[in-house]
Amino acid sequence: IPTATPTSVDPIPTVLPDSPEKQFVGDGGTRTLWVVFIVMLISSAVFAGLSWRVPVGRRLYHVITTLITIFAAISYFAMATGHGVSVHTIQVRHQIDHLPDTFTEVQRQVFWARYVDWSLTTPLLLLDLSLLAGLNGAHILMAIVADIIMILTGLFAAFGSEGTPQKWGWYAIACIAYLVVIWHLAVNGRAQAQAKGDKVGSFFLAIAGFTLIVWTAYPIVWGIADGSRNLSVDGEIIAYAVLDILAKPVFGTWLLIAHARMPETNIDLGGFWSYGLGGE
Ligand code: RET
């Protein structure tokens, strides 16, 4: 009978069977990243193609929406190829009956390329919605600045030391900034859109409501995957993949189709966008 002679004072195994030492992307995750890259690439081509069917003066939504999927394609390419990601030390908690909780340090991949993507694309998505509603420049700027603060403090939270109050402090700041964004869309955006008539008013309500639901899922996924580390790297990739497809290609297709059918959604920038190009 082999006798276990403890040689170390540390009774806690560094690696428990149910907690692999490393939390890295697997085959399913990599495949998902490539699929979303292709979806973003095709969407960019389709949105750019649609823009050629309308005069330059009516292409602003097309241009913004195409840029959104181009930025996403670049970010997904970076993540799928294994760039745009860094390794972060996290703590995994082990609960064993009758014993105090123990923690082991585990290496986990954190995809920083997402935050680069979001810091460029969420302001552009807000610009799409703001132009649709007819928001003024002051409110557009404030909504976009709040949005950038939300993404950057989210990035600091993702890389903040695990188990520190600051980490969730950054998260709290990001959530407050998100409430500012919502406030601009739900209060100012809705009122302005309604002032453009019933058709634009109800379309704005539908597409901004869809945006609100999809966007709100991001901090929830973040809390589970990046905050409390209760989701595998592949699970996190799949959750964000579904949300990104809803927030970018689905949103964009819906917006551009509605714009083609509803002349009331035209943007009046007083010649800024198409001066000298023949306008409408
Ligand atoms: C973070 C974590 C910190 C708290 C909050 C967040 C919100 C993120 C949002 C992201 C939206 C992304 C979109 C991507 C485009 O496809 C940064 C996750 C509030 C709302 C729409």
mmCIF file of C-alpha atoms and ligand atoms in Angstrom:
data_model
loop_
_atom_site.group_PDB
_atom_site.id
_atom_site.type_symbol
_atom_site.label_atom_id
_atom_site.label_comp_id
_atom_site.label_asym_id
_atom_site.label_seq_id
_atom_site.Cartn_x
_atom_site.Cartn_y
_atom_site.Cartn_z
ATOM 1 C CA ILE A 1 0.000 0.000 0.000
ATOM 2 C CA PRO A 2 1.602 3.255 -1.040
ATOM 3 C CA THR A 3 1.738 5.676 1.802
ATOM 4 C CA ALA A 4 1.366 9.316 1.095
ATOM 5 C CA THR A 5 4.076 11.182 2.868
ATOM 6 C CA PRO A 6 3.376 14.869 2.632
ATOM 7 C CA THR A 7 6.544 16.532 1.510
ATOM 8 C CA SER A 8 5.109 19.980 1.170
ATOM 9 C CA VAL A 9 3.439 22.196 3.719
ATOM 10 C CA ASP A 10 0.944 23.281 1.099
ATOM 11 C CA PRO A 11 -2.023 20.894 1.208
ATOM 12 C CA ILE A 12 -3.714 22.458 -1.817
ATOM 13 C CA PRO A 13 -3.009 20.856 -5.166
ATOM 14 C CA THR A 14 -2.123 23.470 -7.752
ATOM 15 C CA VAL A 15 -4.223 21.762 -10.374
ATOM 16 C CA LEU A 16 -7.460 20.011 -9.557
ATOM 17 C CA PRO A 17 -8.905 17.518 -12.043
ATOM 18 C CA ASP A 18 -11.902 19.736 -12.832
ATOM 19 C CA SER A 19 -9.889 22.892 -13.297
ATOM 20 C CA PRO A 20 -7.435 22.698 -16.173
ATOM 21 C CA GLU A 21 -4.383 24.819 -15.606
ATOM 22 C CA LYS A 22 -5.124 26.857 -18.675
ATOM 23 C CA GLN A 23 -8.412 28.253 -19.999
ATOM 24 C CA PHE A 24 -7.706 28.617 -23.702
ATOM 25 C CA VAL A 25 -9.746 28.668 -26.881
ATOM 26 C CA GLY A 26 -10.643 25.228 -28.298
ATOM 27 C CA ASP A 27 -11.579 24.040 -31.778
ATOM 28 C CA GLY A 28 -15.212 25.118 -31.408
ATOM 29 C CA GLY A 29 -14.170 28.610 -30.387
ATOM 30 C CA THR A 30 -11.702 29.035 -33.244
ATOM 31 C CA ARG A 31 -14.245 27.781 -35.763
ATOM 32 C CA THR A 32 -16.844 30.235 -34.415
ATOM 33 C CA LEU A 33 -14.385 33.137 -34.738
ATOM 34 C CA TRP A 34 -13.728 32.236 -38.387
ATOM 35 C CA VAL A 35 -17.457 31.887 -39.137
ATOM 36 C CA VAL A 36 -18.193 35.329 -37.689
ATOM 37 C CA PHE A 37 -15.248 36.778 -39.643
ATOM 38 C CA ILE A 38 -16.833 35.467 -42.879
ATOM 39 C CA VAL A 39 -20.303 36.736 -41.873
ATOM 40 C CA MET A 40 -18.870 40.221 -41.222
ATOM 41 C CA LEU A 41 -16.962 40.172 -44.513
ATOM 42 C CA ILE A 42 -20.034 39.158 -46.540
ATOM 43 C CA SER A 43 -22.177 41.748 -44.724
ATOM 44 C CA SER A 44 -19.639 44.467 -45.537
ATOM 45 C CA ALA A 45 -19.732 43.512 -49.227
ATOM 46 C CA VAL A 46 -23.547 43.432 -49.275
ATOM 47 C CA PHE A 47 -23.897 46.799 -47.485
ATOM 48 C CA ALA A 48 -21.314 48.419 -49.783
ATOM 49 C CA GLY A 49 -23.100 46.917 -52.812
ATOM 50 C CA LEU A 50 -26.454 48.304 -51.626
ATOM 51 C CA SER A 51 -24.947 51.774 -51.344
ATOM 52 C CA TRP A 52 -24.182 51.851 -55.079
ATOM 53 C CA ARG A 53 -27.893 51.580 -55.807
ATOM 54 C CA VAL A 54 -28.683 54.926 -54.190
ATOM 55 C CA PRO A 55 -27.371 58.446 -54.883
ATOM 56 C CA VAL A 56 -24.441 59.638 -52.757
ATOM 57 C CA GLY A 57 -26.716 61.953 -50.792
ATOM 58 C CA ARG A 58 -28.615 58.961 -49.401
ATOM 59 C CA ARG A 59 -25.604 56.770 -48.628
ATOM 60 C CA LEU A 60 -24.694 57.919 -45.133
ATOM 61 C CA TYR A 61 -26.389 55.014 -43.299
ATOM 62 C CA HIS A 62 -24.789 52.628 -45.811
ATOM 63 C CA VAL A 63 -21.320 54.039 -45.216
ATOM 64 C CA ILE A 64 -21.608 53.975 -41.412
ATOM 65 C CA THR A 65 -23.120 50.487 -41.407
ATOM 66 C CA THR A 66 -20.470 49.115 -43.779
ATOM 67 C CA LEU A 67 -17.687 50.537 -41.590
ATOM 68 C CA ILE A 68 -19.215 48.784 -38.571
ATOM 69 C CA THR A 69 -18.968 45.341 -40.189
ATOM 70 C CA ILE A 70 -15.507 46.089 -41.669
ATOM 71 C CA PHE A 71 -14.143 46.913 -38.193
ATOM 72 C CA ALA A 72 -15.776 43.765 -36.830
ATOM 73 C CA ALA A 73 -14.275 41.641 -39.625
ATOM 74 C CA ILE A 74 -10.792 42.997 -38.826
ATOM 75 C CA SER A 75 -11.235 42.290 -35.124
ATOM 76 C CA TYR A 76 -12.567 38.761 -35.737
ATOM 77 C CA PHE A 77 -9.648 38.071 -38.089
ATOM 78 C CA ALA A 78 -7.248 39.137 -35.335
ATOM 79 C CA MET A 79 -8.983 36.888 -32.789
ATOM 80 C CA ALA A 80 -9.299 33.861 -35.113
ATOM 81 C CA THR A 81 -5.600 33.969 -36.010
ATOM 82 C CA GLY A 82 -4.654 34.031 -32.331
ATOM 83 C CA HIS A 83 -3.621 37.650 -32.284
ATOM 84 C CA GLY A 84 -5.743 40.252 -30.510
ATOM 85 C CA VAL A 85 -5.636 38.063 -27.409
ATOM 86 C CA SER A 86 -3.507 38.045 -24.291
ATOM 87 C CA VAL A 87 -3.139 35.716 -21.347
ATOM 88 C CA HIS A 88 -4.368 36.866 -17.977
ATOM 89 C CA THR A 89 -3.912 35.211 -14.584
ATOM 90 C CA ILE A 90 -7.243 34.506 -12.940
ATOM 91 C CA GLN A 91 -8.226 32.814 -9.708
ATOM 92 C CA VAL A 92 -10.448 29.781 -9.701
ATOM 93 C CA ARG A 93 -12.320 29.045 -6.517
ATOM 94 C CA HIS A 94 -12.648 25.470 -5.247
ATOM 95 C CA GLN A 95 -15.361 24.561 -2.817
ATOM 96 C CA ILE A 96 -14.700 21.312 -1.025
ATOM 97 C CA ASP A 97 -17.094 20.044 1.672
ATOM 98 C CA HIS A 98 -16.212 21.052 5.213
ATOM 99 C CA LEU A 99 -13.098 22.890 4.089
ATOM 100 C CA PRO A 100 -12.633 26.595 3.626
ATOM 101 C CA ASP A 101 -12.685 27.682 -0.030
ATOM 102 C CA THR A 102 -9.358 27.524 -1.799
ATOM 103 C CA PHE A 103 -8.131 29.349 -4.860
ATOM 104 C CA THR A 104 -5.786 28.303 -7.625
ATOM 105 C CA GLU A 105 -4.207 30.549 -10.193
ATOM 106 C CA VAL A 106 -5.128 29.716 -13.772
ATOM 107 C CA GLN A 107 -4.063 31.242 -17.081
ATOM 108 C CA ARG A 108 -6.989 32.449 -19.171
ATOM 109 C CA GLN A 109 -7.079 34.043 -22.609
ATOM 110 C CA VAL A 110 -8.717 37.459 -22.731
ATOM 111 C CA PHE A 111 -9.505 38.869 -26.169
ATOM 112 C CA TRP A 112 -8.585 42.541 -26.126
ATOM 113 C CA ALA A 113 -9.409 42.925 -29.831
ATOM 114 C CA ARG A 114 -13.101 42.964 -28.842
ATOM 115 C CA TYR A 115 -12.644 46.235 -27.018
ATOM 116 C CA VAL A 116 -10.882 47.781 -30.015
ATOM 117 C CA ASP A 117 -13.823 46.648 -32.154
ATOM 118 C CA TRP A 118 -16.464 47.901 -29.697
ATOM 119 C CA SER A 119 -14.764 51.254 -29.119
ATOM 120 C CA LEU A 120 -15.085 51.978 -32.847
ATOM 121 C CA THR A 121 -18.309 50.194 -33.756
ATOM 122 C CA THR A 122 -20.604 51.085 -30.855
ATOM 123 C CA PRO A 123 -20.135 54.850 -31.488
ATOM 124 C CA LEU A 124 -20.963 54.211 -35.166
ATOM 125 C CA LEU A 125 -24.069 52.211 -34.225
ATOM 126 C CA LEU A 126 -25.130 55.088 -31.991
ATOM 127 C CA LEU A 127 -24.500 57.486 -34.874
ATOM 128 C CA ASP A 128 -26.830 55.436 -37.093
ATOM 129 C CA LEU A 129 -29.566 55.587 -34.458
ATOM 130 C CA SER A 130 -28.950 59.261 -33.688
ATOM 131 C CA LEU A 131 -29.204 60.283 -37.350
ATOM 132 C CA LEU A 132 -32.368 58.230 -37.684
ATOM 133 C CA ALA A 133 -33.901 60.023 -34.712
ATOM 134 C CA GLY A 134 -32.593 63.416 -35.849
ATOM 135 C CA LEU A 135 -30.737 64.089 -32.587
ATOM 136 C CA ASN A 136 -28.770 67.319 -32.381
ATOM 137 C CA GLY A 137 -24.962 67.395 -32.389
ATOM 138 C CA ALA A 138 -24.701 68.095 -28.654
ATOM 139 C CA HIS A 139 -26.692 65.016 -27.679
ATOM 140 C CA ILE A 140 -24.926 62.843 -30.268
ATOM 141 C CA LEU A 141 -21.529 63.861 -28.876
ATOM 142 C CA MET A 142 -22.558 63.208 -25.270
ATOM 143 C CA ALA A 143 -24.003 59.787 -26.091
ATOM 144 C CA ILE A 144 -20.847 58.810 -28.008
ATOM 145 C CA VAL A 145 -18.484 60.023 -25.283
ATOM 146 C CA ALA A 146 -20.449 58.086 -22.638
ATOM 147 C CA ASP A 147 -20.296 55.037 -24.903
ATOM 148 C CA ILE A 148 -16.490 55.272 -25.296
ATOM 149 C CA ILE A 149 -16.122 55.613 -21.517
ATOM 150 C CA MET A 150 -18.278 52.485 -21.140
ATOM 151 C CA ILE A 151 -16.048 50.424 -23.451
ATOM 152 C CA LEU A 152 -12.714 51.670 -22.079
ATOM 153 C CA THR A 153 -13.672 51.153 -18.434
ATOM 154 C CA GLY A 154 -14.960 47.704 -19.488
ATOM 155 C CA LEU A 155 -11.475 47.016 -20.888
ATOM 156 C CA PHE A 156 -9.856 48.111 -17.618
ATOM 157 C CA ALA A 157 -12.267 45.827 -15.747
ATOM 158 C CA ALA A 158 -11.398 42.870 -17.989
ATOM 159 C CA PHE A 159 -7.677 43.230 -17.279
ATOM 160 C CA GLY A 160 -7.964 44.425 -13.685
ATOM 161 C CA SER A 161 -6.439 42.171 -11.041
ATOM 162 C CA GLU A 162 -8.830 39.396 -10.120
ATOM 163 C CA GLY A 163 -10.648 39.579 -6.844
ATOM 164 C CA THR A 164 -9.973 43.286 -6.297
ATOM 165 C CA PRO A 165 -12.733 45.789 -5.600
ATOM 166 C CA GLN A 166 -11.337 48.030 -8.374
ATOM 167 C CA LYS A 167 -12.208 45.432 -10.991
ATOM 168 C CA TRP A 168 -15.900 45.630 -10.161
ATOM 169 C CA GLY A 169 -15.463 49.394 -9.627
ATOM 170 C CA TRP A 170 -14.523 49.747 -13.302
ATOM 171 C CA TYR A 171 -17.493 47.588 -14.184
ATOM 172 C CA ALA A 172 -19.774 49.849 -12.134
ATOM 173 C CA ILE A 173 -18.433 52.976 -13.909
ATOM 174 C CA ALA A 174 -19.050 51.264 -17.266
ATOM 175 C CA CYS A 175 -22.627 50.452 -16.247
ATOM 176 C CA ILE A 176 -23.284 54.071 -15.237
ATOM 177 C CA ALA A 177 -21.913 55.240 -18.601
ATOM 178 C CA TYR A 178 -24.215 52.706 -20.288
ATOM 179 C CA LEU A 179 -27.200 54.207 -18.440
ATOM 180 C CA VAL A 180 -26.223 57.617 -19.856
ATOM 181 C CA VAL A 181 -26.232 56.114 -23.371
ATOM 182 C CA ILE A 182 -29.650 54.538 -22.794
ATOM 183 C CA TRP A 183 -30.999 57.792 -21.430
ATOM 184 C CA HIS A 184 -29.963 59.693 -24.578
ATOM 185 C CA LEU A 185 -31.625 57.159 -26.848
ATOM 186 C CA ALA A 186 -34.722 56.393 -24.819
ATOM 187 C CA VAL A 187 -35.578 59.968 -23.840
ATOM 188 C CA ASN A 188 -34.020 62.391 -26.342
ATOM 189 C CA GLY A 189 -33.865 59.989 -29.284
ATOM 190 C CA ARG A 190 -37.442 58.848 -28.918
ATOM 191 C CA ALA A 191 -38.824 62.393 -28.631
ATOM 192 C CA GLN A 192 -36.859 63.600 -31.662
ATOM 193 C CA ALA A 193 -37.837 60.585 -33.773
ATOM 194 C CA GLN A 194 -41.499 61.095 -32.915
ATOM 195 C CA ALA A 195 -41.171 64.720 -34.044
ATOM 196 C CA LYS A 196 -40.189 63.399 -37.508
ATOM 197 C CA GLY A 197 -43.608 61.761 -37.803
ATOM 198 C CA ASP A 198 -45.377 58.565 -36.784
ATOM 199 C CA LYS A 199 -43.579 56.324 -39.299
ATOM 200 C CA VAL A 200 -40.071 57.280 -38.200
ATOM 201 C CA GLY A 201 -41.238 57.362 -34.563
ATOM 202 C CA SER A 202 -42.462 53.795 -34.553
ATOM 203 C CA PHE A 203 -39.538 52.472 -36.613
ATOM 204 C CA PHE A 204 -37.105 54.130 -34.183
ATOM 205 C CA LEU A 205 -38.969 52.610 -31.248
ATOM 206 C CA ALA A 206 -38.650 49.131 -32.782
ATOM 207 C CA ILE A 207 -34.992 49.259 -33.834
ATOM 208 C CA ALA A 208 -33.804 51.140 -30.727
ATOM 209 C CA GLY A 209 -35.777 48.674 -28.546
ATOM 210 C CA PHE A 210 -34.050 45.773 -30.337
ATOM 211 C CA THR A 211 -30.691 47.513 -29.787
ATOM 212 C CA LEU A 212 -31.425 48.027 -26.105
ATOM 213 C CA ILE A 213 -32.197 44.331 -25.584
ATOM 214 C CA VAL A 214 -29.142 43.084 -27.522
ATOM 215 C CA TRP A 215 -26.738 45.595 -25.960
ATOM 216 C CA THR A 216 -27.930 44.824 -22.431
ATOM 217 C CA ALA A 217 -26.951 41.188 -22.938
ATOM 218 C CA TYR A 218 -23.256 42.224 -23.292
ATOM 219 C CA PRO A 219 -22.696 43.307 -19.668
ATOM 220 C CA ILE A 220 -24.571 40.168 -18.567
ATOM 221 C CA VAL A 221 -22.312 37.859 -20.618
ATOM 222 C CA TRP A 222 -19.326 39.908 -19.416
ATOM 223 C CA GLY A 223 -20.321 39.453 -15.771
ATOM 224 C CA ILE A 224 -20.502 35.682 -16.200
ATOM 225 C CA ALA A 225 -17.447 35.193 -18.445
ATOM 226 C CA ASP A 226 -15.035 38.010 -17.661
ATOM 227 C CA GLY A 227 -16.243 39.103 -14.247
ATOM 228 C CA SER A 228 -16.865 35.927 -12.301
ATOM 229 C CA ARG A 229 -15.132 33.601 -14.833
ATOM 230 C CA ASN A 230 -18.007 31.153 -14.825
ATOM 231 C CA LEU A 231 -18.007 30.536 -18.584
ATOM 232 C CA SER A 232 -15.346 28.775 -20.646
ATOM 233 C CA VAL A 233 -13.384 30.720 -23.261
ATOM 234 C CA ASP A 234 -15.300 28.904 -26.024
ATOM 235 C CA GLY A 235 -18.643 29.597 -24.319
ATOM 236 C CA GLU A 236 -17.746 33.265 -24.139
ATOM 237 C CA ILE A 237 -16.766 33.354 -27.826
ATOM 238 C CA ILE A 238 -20.069 31.770 -28.857
ATOM 239 C CA ALA A 239 -22.172 34.094 -26.671
ATOM 240 C CA TYR A 240 -20.493 37.229 -28.048
ATOM 241 C CA ALA A 241 -20.662 35.806 -31.599
ATOM 242 C CA VAL A 242 -24.458 35.550 -31.449
ATOM 243 C CA LEU A 243 -24.759 39.052 -29.966
ATOM 244 C CA ASP A 244 -22.324 40.575 -32.501
ATOM 245 C CA ILE A 245 -24.269 39.124 -35.428
ATOM 246 C CA LEU A 246 -27.523 40.532 -34.041
ATOM 247 C CA ALA A 247 -25.991 43.927 -33.203
ATOM 248 C CA LYS A 248 -24.203 44.454 -36.526
ATOM 249 C CA PRO A 249 -25.357 42.503 -39.641
ATOM 250 C CA VAL A 250 -28.970 41.985 -38.505
ATOM 251 C CA PHE A 251 -29.288 45.559 -37.233
ATOM 252 C CA GLY A 252 -27.661 46.925 -40.419
ATOM 253 C CA THR A 253 -29.844 44.924 -42.808
ATOM 254 C CA TRP A 254 -32.980 46.029 -40.985
ATOM 255 C CA LEU A 255 -31.904 49.688 -40.992
ATOM 256 C CA LEU A 256 -30.936 49.778 -44.683
ATOM 257 C CA ILE A 257 -34.104 47.990 -45.841
ATOM 258 C CA ALA A 258 -36.301 50.348 -43.810
ATOM 259 C CA HIS A 259 -34.361 53.334 -45.144
ATOM 260 C CA ALA A 260 -34.937 52.200 -48.740
ATOM 261 C CA ARG A 261 -38.679 51.905 -48.124
ATOM 262 C CA MET A 262 -39.183 55.026 -46.021
ATOM 263 C CA PRO A 263 -38.073 58.378 -47.486
ATOM 264 C CA GLU A 264 -38.947 59.976 -44.119
ATOM 265 C CA THR A 265 -35.775 58.404 -42.709
ATOM 266 C CA ASN A 266 -33.595 60.581 -44.981
ATOM 267 C CA ILE A 267 -30.932 62.528 -43.129
ATOM 268 C CA ASP A 268 -30.826 66.298 -43.437
ATOM 269 C CA LEU A 269 -27.276 67.460 -42.816
ATOM 270 C CA GLY A 270 -27.761 70.703 -44.723
ATOM 271 C CA GLY A 271 -25.350 69.813 -47.521
ATOM 272 C CA PHE A 272 -22.527 68.681 -45.205
ATOM 273 C CA TRP A 273 -22.603 65.140 -46.536
ATOM 274 C CA SER A 274 -23.160 65.682 -50.260
ATOM 275 C CA TYR A 275 -22.291 69.265 -51.092
ATOM 276 C CA GLY A 276 -21.190 69.420 -54.720
ATOM 277 C CA LEU A 277 -22.098 65.784 -55.361
ATOM 278 C CA GLY A 278 -25.611 66.356 -56.592
ATOM 279 C CA GLY A 279 -27.335 65.987 -53.209
ATOM 280 C CA GLU A 280 -30.368 63.691 -53.224
HETATM 281 C C1 RET B 1 -19.054 45.901 -20.951
HETATM 282 C C2 RET B 1 -18.491 45.551 -19.581
HETATM 283 C C3 RET B 1 -18.630 46.630 -18.619
HETATM 284 C C4 RET B 1 -20.073 47.006 -18.409
HETATM 285 C C5 RET B 1 -20.800 47.236 -19.676
HETATM 286 C C6 RET B 1 -20.355 46.708 -20.874
HETATM 287 C C7 RET B 1 -21.180 46.982 -22.058
HETATM 288 C C8 RET B 1 -20.929 46.645 -23.294
HETATM 289 C C9 RET B 1 -21.784 46.854 -24.431
HETATM 290 C C10 RET B 1 -21.294 46.419 -25.599
HETATM 291 C C11 RET B 1 -21.921 46.470 -26.845
HETATM 292 C C12 RET B 1 -21.306 45.953 -27.878
HETATM 293 C C13 RET B 1 -21.814 45.909 -29.207
HETATM 294 C C14 RET B 1 -21.008 45.405 -30.133
HETATM 295 C C15 RET B 1 -21.301 45.436 -31.507
HETATM 296 O O1 RET B 1 -21.489 44.506 -32.169
HETATM 297 C C16 RET B 1 -17.987 46.678 -21.709
HETATM 298 C C17 RET B 1 -19.280 44.552 -21.611
HETATM 299 C C18 RET B 1 -22.078 48.035 -19.589
HETATM 300 C C19 RET B 1 -23.109 47.470 -24.298
HETATM 301 C C20 RET B 1 -23.152 46.399 -29.526
#
